[in-house]
Structures are given as C-alpha cells and as structure tokens.
mmCIF file of C-alpha atoms in Angstrom:
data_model
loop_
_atom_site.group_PDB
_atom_site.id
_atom_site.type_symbol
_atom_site.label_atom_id
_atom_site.label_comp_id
_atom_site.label_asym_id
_atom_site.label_seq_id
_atom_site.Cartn_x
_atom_site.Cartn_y
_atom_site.Cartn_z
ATOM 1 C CA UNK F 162 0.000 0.000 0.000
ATOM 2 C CA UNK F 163 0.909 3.702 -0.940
ATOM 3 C CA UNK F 164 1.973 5.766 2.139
ATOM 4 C CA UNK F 165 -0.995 8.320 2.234
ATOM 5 C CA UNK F 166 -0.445 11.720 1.598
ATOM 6 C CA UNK F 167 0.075 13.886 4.373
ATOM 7 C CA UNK F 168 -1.872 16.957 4.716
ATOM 8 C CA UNK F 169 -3.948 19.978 6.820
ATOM 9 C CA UNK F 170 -6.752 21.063 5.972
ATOM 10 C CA UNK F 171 -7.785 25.209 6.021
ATOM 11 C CA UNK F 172 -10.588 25.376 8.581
ATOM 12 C CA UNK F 173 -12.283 28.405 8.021
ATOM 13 C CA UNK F 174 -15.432 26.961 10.337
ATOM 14 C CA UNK F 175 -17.838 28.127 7.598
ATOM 15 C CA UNK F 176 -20.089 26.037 4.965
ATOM 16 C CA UNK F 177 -17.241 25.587 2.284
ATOM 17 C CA UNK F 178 -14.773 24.154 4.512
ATOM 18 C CA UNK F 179 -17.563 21.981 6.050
ATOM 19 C CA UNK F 180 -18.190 20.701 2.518
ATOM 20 C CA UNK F 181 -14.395 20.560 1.531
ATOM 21 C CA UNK F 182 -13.863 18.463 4.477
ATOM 22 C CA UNK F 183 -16.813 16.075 4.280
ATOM 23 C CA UNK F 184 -15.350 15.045 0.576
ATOM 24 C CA UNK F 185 -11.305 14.542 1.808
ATOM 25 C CA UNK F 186 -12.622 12.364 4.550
ATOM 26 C CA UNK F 187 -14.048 9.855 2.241
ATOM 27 C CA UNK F 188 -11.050 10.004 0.456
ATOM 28 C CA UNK F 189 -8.482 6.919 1.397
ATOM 29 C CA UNK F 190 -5.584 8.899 0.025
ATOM 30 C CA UNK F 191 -5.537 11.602 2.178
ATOM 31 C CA UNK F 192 -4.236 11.674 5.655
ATOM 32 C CA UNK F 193 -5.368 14.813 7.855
ATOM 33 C CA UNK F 194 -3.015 15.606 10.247
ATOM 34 C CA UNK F 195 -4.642 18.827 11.416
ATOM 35 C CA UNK F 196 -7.135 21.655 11.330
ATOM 36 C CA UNK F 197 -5.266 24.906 10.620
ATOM 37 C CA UNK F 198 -7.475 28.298 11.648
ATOM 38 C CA UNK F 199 -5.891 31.995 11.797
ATOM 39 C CA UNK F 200 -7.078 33.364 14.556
ATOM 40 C CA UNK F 201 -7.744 37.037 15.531
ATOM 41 C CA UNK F 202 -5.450 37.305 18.617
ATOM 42 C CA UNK F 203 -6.815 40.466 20.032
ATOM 43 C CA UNK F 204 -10.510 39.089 19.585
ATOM 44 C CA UNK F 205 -9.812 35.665 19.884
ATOM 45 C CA UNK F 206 -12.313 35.140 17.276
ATOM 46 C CA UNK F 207 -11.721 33.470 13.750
ATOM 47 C CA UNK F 208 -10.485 36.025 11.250
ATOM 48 C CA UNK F 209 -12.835 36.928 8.646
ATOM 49 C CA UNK F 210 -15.450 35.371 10.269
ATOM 50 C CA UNK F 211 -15.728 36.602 13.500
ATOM 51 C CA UNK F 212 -16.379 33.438 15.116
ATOM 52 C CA UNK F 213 -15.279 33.005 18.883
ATOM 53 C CA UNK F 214 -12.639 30.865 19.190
ATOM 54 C CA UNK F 215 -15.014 28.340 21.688
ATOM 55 C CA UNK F 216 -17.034 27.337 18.800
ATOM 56 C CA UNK F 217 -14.007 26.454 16.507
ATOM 57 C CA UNK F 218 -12.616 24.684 19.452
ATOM 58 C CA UNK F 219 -16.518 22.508 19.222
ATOM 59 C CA UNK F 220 -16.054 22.105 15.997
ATOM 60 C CA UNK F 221 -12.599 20.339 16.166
ATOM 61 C CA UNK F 222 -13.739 18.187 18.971
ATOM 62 C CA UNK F 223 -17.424 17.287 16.999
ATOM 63 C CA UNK F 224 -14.844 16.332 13.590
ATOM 64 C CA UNK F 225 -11.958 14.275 15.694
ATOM 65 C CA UNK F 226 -9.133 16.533 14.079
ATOM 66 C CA UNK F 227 -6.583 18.269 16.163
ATOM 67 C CA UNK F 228 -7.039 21.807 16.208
ATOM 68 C CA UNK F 229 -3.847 24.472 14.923
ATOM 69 C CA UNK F 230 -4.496 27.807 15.333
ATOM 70 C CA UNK F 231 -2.326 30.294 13.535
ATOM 71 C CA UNK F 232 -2.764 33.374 15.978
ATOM 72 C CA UNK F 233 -2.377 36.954 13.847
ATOM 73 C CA UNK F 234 -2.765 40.248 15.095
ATOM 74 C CA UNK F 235 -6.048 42.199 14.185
ATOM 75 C CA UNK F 236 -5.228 43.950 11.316
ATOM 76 C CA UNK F 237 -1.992 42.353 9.782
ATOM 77 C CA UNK F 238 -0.476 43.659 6.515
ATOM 78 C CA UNK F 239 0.441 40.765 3.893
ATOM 79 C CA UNK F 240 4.306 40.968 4.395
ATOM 80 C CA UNK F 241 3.590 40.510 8.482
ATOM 81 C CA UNK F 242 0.867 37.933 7.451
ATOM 82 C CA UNK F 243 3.209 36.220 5.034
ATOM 83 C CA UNK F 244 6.080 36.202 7.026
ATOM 84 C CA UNK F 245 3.905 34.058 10.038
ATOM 85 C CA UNK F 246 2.469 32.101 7.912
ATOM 86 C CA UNK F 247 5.944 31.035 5.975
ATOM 87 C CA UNK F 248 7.074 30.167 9.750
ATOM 88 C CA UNK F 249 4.276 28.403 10.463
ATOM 89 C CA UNK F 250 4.103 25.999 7.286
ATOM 90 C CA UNK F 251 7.706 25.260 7.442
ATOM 91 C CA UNK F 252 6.610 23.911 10.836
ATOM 92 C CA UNK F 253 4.301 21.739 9.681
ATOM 93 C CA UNK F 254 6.332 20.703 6.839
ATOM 94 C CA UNK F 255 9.284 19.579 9.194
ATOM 95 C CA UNK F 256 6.420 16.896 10.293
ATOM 96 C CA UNK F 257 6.179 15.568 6.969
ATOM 97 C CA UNK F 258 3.153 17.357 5.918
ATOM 98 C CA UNK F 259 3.502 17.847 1.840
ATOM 99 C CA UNK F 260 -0.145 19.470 1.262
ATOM 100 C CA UNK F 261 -2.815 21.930 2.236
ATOM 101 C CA UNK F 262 -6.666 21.995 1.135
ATOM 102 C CA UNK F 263 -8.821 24.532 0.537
ATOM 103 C CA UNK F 264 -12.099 25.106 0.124
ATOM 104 C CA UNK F 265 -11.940 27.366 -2.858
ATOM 105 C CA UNK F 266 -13.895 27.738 -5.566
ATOM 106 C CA UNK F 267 -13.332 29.781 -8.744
ATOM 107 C CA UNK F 268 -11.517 32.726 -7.380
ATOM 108 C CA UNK F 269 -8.231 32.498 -9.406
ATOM 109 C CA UNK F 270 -6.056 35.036 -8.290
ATOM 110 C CA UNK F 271 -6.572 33.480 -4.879
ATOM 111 C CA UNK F 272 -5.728 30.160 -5.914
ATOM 112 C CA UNK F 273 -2.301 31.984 -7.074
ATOM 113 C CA UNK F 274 -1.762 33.141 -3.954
ATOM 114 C CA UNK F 275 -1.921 30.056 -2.038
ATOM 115 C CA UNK F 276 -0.162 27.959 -4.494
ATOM 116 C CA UNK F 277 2.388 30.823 -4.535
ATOM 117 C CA UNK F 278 2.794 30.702 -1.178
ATOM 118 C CA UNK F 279 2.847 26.778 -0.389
ATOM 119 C CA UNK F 280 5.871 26.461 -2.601
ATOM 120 C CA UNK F 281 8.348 28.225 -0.728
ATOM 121 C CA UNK F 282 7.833 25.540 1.621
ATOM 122 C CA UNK F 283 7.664 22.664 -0.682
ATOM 123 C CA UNK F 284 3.960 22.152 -0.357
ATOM 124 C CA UNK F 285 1.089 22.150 -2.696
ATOM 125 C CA UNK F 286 -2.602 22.752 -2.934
ATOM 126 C CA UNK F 287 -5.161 20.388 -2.974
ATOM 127 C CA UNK F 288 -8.689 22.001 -3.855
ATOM 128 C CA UNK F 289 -11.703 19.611 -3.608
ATOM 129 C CA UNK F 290 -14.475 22.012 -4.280
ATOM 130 C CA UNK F 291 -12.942 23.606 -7.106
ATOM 131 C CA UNK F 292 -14.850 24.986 -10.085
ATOM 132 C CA UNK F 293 -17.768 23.259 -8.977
ATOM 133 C CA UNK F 294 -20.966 25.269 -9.610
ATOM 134 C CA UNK F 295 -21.737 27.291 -6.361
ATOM 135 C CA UNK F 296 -25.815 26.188 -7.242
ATOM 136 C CA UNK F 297 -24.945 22.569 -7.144
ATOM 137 C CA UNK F 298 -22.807 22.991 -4.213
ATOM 138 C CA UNK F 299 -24.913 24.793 -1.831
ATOM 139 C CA UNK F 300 -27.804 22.226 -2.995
ATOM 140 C CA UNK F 301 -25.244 19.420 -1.939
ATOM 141 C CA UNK F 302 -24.281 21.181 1.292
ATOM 142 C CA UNK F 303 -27.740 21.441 2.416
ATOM 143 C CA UNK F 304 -28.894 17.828 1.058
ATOM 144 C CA UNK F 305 -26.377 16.439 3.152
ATOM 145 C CA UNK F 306 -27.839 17.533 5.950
ATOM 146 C CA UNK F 307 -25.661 20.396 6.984
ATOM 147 C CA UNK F 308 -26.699 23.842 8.827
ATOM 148 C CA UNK F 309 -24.721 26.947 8.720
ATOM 149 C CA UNK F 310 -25.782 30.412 10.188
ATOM 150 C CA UNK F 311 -24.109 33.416 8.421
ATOM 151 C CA UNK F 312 -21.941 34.725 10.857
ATOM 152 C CA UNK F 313 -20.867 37.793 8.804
ATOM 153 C CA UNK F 314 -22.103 39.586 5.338
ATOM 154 C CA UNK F 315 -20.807 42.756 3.299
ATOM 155 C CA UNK F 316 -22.434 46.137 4.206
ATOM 156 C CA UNK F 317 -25.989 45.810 2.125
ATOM 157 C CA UNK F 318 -26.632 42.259 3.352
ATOM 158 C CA UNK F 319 -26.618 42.746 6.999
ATOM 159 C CA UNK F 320 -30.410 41.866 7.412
ATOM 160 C CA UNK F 321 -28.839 38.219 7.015
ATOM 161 C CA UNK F 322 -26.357 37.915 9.446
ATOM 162 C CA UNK F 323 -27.483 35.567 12.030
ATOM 163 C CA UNK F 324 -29.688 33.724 9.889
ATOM 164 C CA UNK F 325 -29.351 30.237 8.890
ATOM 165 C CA UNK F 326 -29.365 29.084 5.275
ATOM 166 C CA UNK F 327 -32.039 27.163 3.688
ATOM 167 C CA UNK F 328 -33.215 26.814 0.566
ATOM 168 C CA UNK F 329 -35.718 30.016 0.873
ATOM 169 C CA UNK F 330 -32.462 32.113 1.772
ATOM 170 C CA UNK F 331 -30.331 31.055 -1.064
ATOM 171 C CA UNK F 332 -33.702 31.750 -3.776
ATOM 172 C CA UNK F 333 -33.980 35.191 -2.200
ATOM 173 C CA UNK F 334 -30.670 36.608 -2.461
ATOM 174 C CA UNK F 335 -30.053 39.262 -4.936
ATOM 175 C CA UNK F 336 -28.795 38.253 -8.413
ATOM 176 C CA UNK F 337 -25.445 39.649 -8.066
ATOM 177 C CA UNK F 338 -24.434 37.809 -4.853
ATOM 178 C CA UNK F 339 -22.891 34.156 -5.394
ATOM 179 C CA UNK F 340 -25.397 31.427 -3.614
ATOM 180 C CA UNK F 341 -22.082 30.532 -1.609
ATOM 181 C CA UNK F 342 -20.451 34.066 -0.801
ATOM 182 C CA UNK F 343 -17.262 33.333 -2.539
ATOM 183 C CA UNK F 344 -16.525 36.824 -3.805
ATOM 184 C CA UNK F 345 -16.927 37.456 0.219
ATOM 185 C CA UNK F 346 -20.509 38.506 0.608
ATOM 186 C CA UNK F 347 -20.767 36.099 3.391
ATOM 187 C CA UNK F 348 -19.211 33.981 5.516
ATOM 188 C CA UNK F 349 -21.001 30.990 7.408
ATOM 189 C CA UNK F 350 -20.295 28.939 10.801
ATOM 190 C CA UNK F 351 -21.406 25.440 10.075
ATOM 191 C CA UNK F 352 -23.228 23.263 13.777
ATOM 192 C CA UNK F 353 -24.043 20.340 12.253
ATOM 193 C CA UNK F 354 -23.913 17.740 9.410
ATOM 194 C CA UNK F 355 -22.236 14.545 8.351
ATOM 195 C CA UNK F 356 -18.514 15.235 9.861
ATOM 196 C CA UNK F 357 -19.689 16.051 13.313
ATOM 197 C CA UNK F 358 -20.200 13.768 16.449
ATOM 198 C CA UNK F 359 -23.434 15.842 17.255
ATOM 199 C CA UNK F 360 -24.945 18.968 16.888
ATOM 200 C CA UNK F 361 -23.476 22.204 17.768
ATOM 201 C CA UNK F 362 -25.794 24.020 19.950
ATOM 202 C CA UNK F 363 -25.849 27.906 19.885
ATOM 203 C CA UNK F 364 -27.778 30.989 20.444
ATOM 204 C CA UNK F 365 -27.353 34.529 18.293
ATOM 205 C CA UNK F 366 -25.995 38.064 20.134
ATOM 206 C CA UNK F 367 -25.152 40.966 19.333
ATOM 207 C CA UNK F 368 -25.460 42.165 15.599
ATOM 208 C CA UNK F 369 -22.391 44.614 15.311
ATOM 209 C CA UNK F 370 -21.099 46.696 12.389
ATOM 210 C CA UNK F 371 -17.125 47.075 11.768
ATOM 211 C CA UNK F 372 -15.629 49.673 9.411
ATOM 212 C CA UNK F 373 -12.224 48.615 7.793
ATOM 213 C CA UNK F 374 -9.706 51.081 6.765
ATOM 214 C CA UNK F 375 -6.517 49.453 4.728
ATOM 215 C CA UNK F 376 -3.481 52.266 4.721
ATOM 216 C CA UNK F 377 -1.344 50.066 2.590
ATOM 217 C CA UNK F 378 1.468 50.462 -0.313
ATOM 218 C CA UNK F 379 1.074 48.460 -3.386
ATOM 219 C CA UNK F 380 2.302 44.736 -2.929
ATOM 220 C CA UNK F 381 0.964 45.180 0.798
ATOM 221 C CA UNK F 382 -2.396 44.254 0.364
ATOM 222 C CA UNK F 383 -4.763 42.256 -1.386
ATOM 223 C CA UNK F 384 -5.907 44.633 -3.904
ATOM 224 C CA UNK F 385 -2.272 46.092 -3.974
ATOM 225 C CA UNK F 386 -3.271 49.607 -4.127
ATOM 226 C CA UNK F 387 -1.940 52.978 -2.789
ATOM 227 C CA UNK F 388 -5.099 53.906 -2.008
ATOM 228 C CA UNK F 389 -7.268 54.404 1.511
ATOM 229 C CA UNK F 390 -9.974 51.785 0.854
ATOM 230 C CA UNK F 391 -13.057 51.746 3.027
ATOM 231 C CA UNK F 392 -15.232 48.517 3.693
ATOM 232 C CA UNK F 393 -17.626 47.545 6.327
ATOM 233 C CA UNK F 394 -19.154 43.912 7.692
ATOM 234 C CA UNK F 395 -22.059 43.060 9.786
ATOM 235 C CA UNK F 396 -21.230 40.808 12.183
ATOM 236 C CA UNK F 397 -23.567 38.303 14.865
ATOM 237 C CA UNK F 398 -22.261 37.634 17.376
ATOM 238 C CA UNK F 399 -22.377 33.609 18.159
ATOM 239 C CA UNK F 400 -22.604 32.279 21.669
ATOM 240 C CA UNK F 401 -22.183 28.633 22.692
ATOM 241 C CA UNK F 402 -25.027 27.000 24.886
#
C-alpha cells in the first residue's frame, strides 16, 4: 500500500470548509493531520469570520481533528501575514506534511496566492471544491444535511447575518451575490452535518457593524493599491449554549 499523503486542511469553520472536508474524509488517500485556523489574537475570534474561538474549538472536537491555530494580530499587513504564515508551514512541513486543502472555488487570483505561497515551503494545494458550480454545491451542502448560520455579510446584506441558510435564503438573495459568498458577501459557521459527532448548539448576540480602513502600499495588500480603501461587515455575534 501507498503511504498516504500527508496533509492539513484550512478550517475556516464556515459552509465551504464543512463541505471541503466532508469530501477529503471519504477520500483513502488523504491523511489529515490537522485543522489549521488563523485566529484574531486580540478578539480571539476566527479572522474573517468573526467566530469566537469556543465554537471552533466545538467544531474540532465534533470532527476528531486536532485543532492548529495560527494566531495573527487584528489587522496584519500581507508581508507581516506572510512572514507568520511562511514560519508556520515550514513547521508543519518539518512533520512531513507535503499538502494543504482549501475550500476554494473559482476565485483564481486566490488560488495563485496560495499555491504561490505553499511552494516556498515545498507544499502544494489540494482544492476539492474547485470549479464546482456554487448552485450545485450549496444544494449538496444542504442535502447532506448540513446547517450553517451566516456569521458575517458585506455592508448591504446585513439583514442576514445571524440567519441560517435554507433553501428560501439562497432563492432570495439578490442576483449579483454568489449562492455561496465566494466573492466574500458572506461567511457561514457550520453546527451540524455529516462530519460532526453531534450537533453544535448555539444561540445569536449581538449584531455589530465594523468599518475597515486598509493604509497600505502596493504589494501590501490584497488589492495592492496605494489607495485608503473603506469597507464595512455586519457581524452576529455567536454564543455557545
């Protein structure tokens, strides 16, 4: 037999990564040494998402995965972000770890990134979800018999946040936002389905809105732009029971 390829997976705690996950595990190739999550330090929440960091900590318990968290500070430019996560991954490489996965879909330059990124360690990308129609996936997702509650949304969609997809969610969202969030509309925390022991119970806070400013050179963010760009999120807050 094949030694099995040795990898972590990029736990986000949302609906993708739920998804992602549910499809490696089924695969006999893959061997999933751990769930890697950047955390917000100062929050202790998961970045992006918002999530507190006692609900990821469920969530690893519920799937049977050790739990890596990547702590960041809260607003980290991409050389300070790079730079922890090159020390990080070389880590992880020294215990024989050779891939990543992702939950990604279709966002390209992304994918570049990451791939980018992964071989300055001598690591690659594995992408399970990718290219897959966001339609069929969310379909899947909820088939399955997965829940997610959008934890966070863009600026316009904040009458979401807190609310847990179904089918009568995904049909009433505007045209122009992808049925998944993967140009960042949303992002999900995902309490039950197929890879979890039992169901996550929790209750919904405080709905909270968050300006971002980025003050950044070219090459030293994401959009790589001199300019003072100006961006806000929703956020609901999640509590455990």
């Amino acid at each position: 037999m094949p030694d099995k390829i040795k990898c972590i997976f990029n736990w986000s705690g949302g609906k993708d990564s739920a998804l992602a996950l549910y499809h490696c595990l089924k695969n006999p190739e893959l061997d999933i040494k751990y769930l890697v999550t950047t955390i917000n330090d100062a929050a202790d929440r998961i970045s992006m998402h918002g999530v507190r960091t006692e609900l990821l900590i469920k969530q690893a318990e519920n799937i049977g995965i050790p739990l890596y968290q990547i702590r960041l500070p809260e607003m980290p430019g991409m050389t300070e972000y790079n730079e922890v996560m090159y020390h990080h991954l070389s880590k992880l490489g020294a215990e024989g770890i050779t891939h990543s996965i992702f939950g990604d879909i279709f966002l390209e330059d992304l994918r570049s990134y990451r791939d980018a990124r992964l071989s300055e360690v001598n690591m690659k990308g594995i992408y399970p979800l990718w290219k897959r129609d966001t339609h069929e996936l969310i379909d899947e997702f909820l088939s399955l018999g997965f829940g997610t509650v959008i934890a966070c949304t863009q600026e316009e969609l904040g009458e979401l946040a807190g609310q847990e997809i179904r089918k009568q969610l995904i049909m009433d969202l505007p045209a122009n936002v992808d049925v998944c969030g993967e140009n960042g509309e949303f992002h999900t925390y995902a309490f039950k389905g197929p890879i979890f022991k039992e169901v996550i119970k929790y209750k919904t806070g405080e709905k909270v809105f968050k300006e971002y400013k980025a003050h950044a050179k070219a090459g030293d963010d994401c959009a790589g732009s001199d300019q003072v760009k100006k961006s806000g999120f929703w956020y609901c807050d999640l509590l455990p029971i």
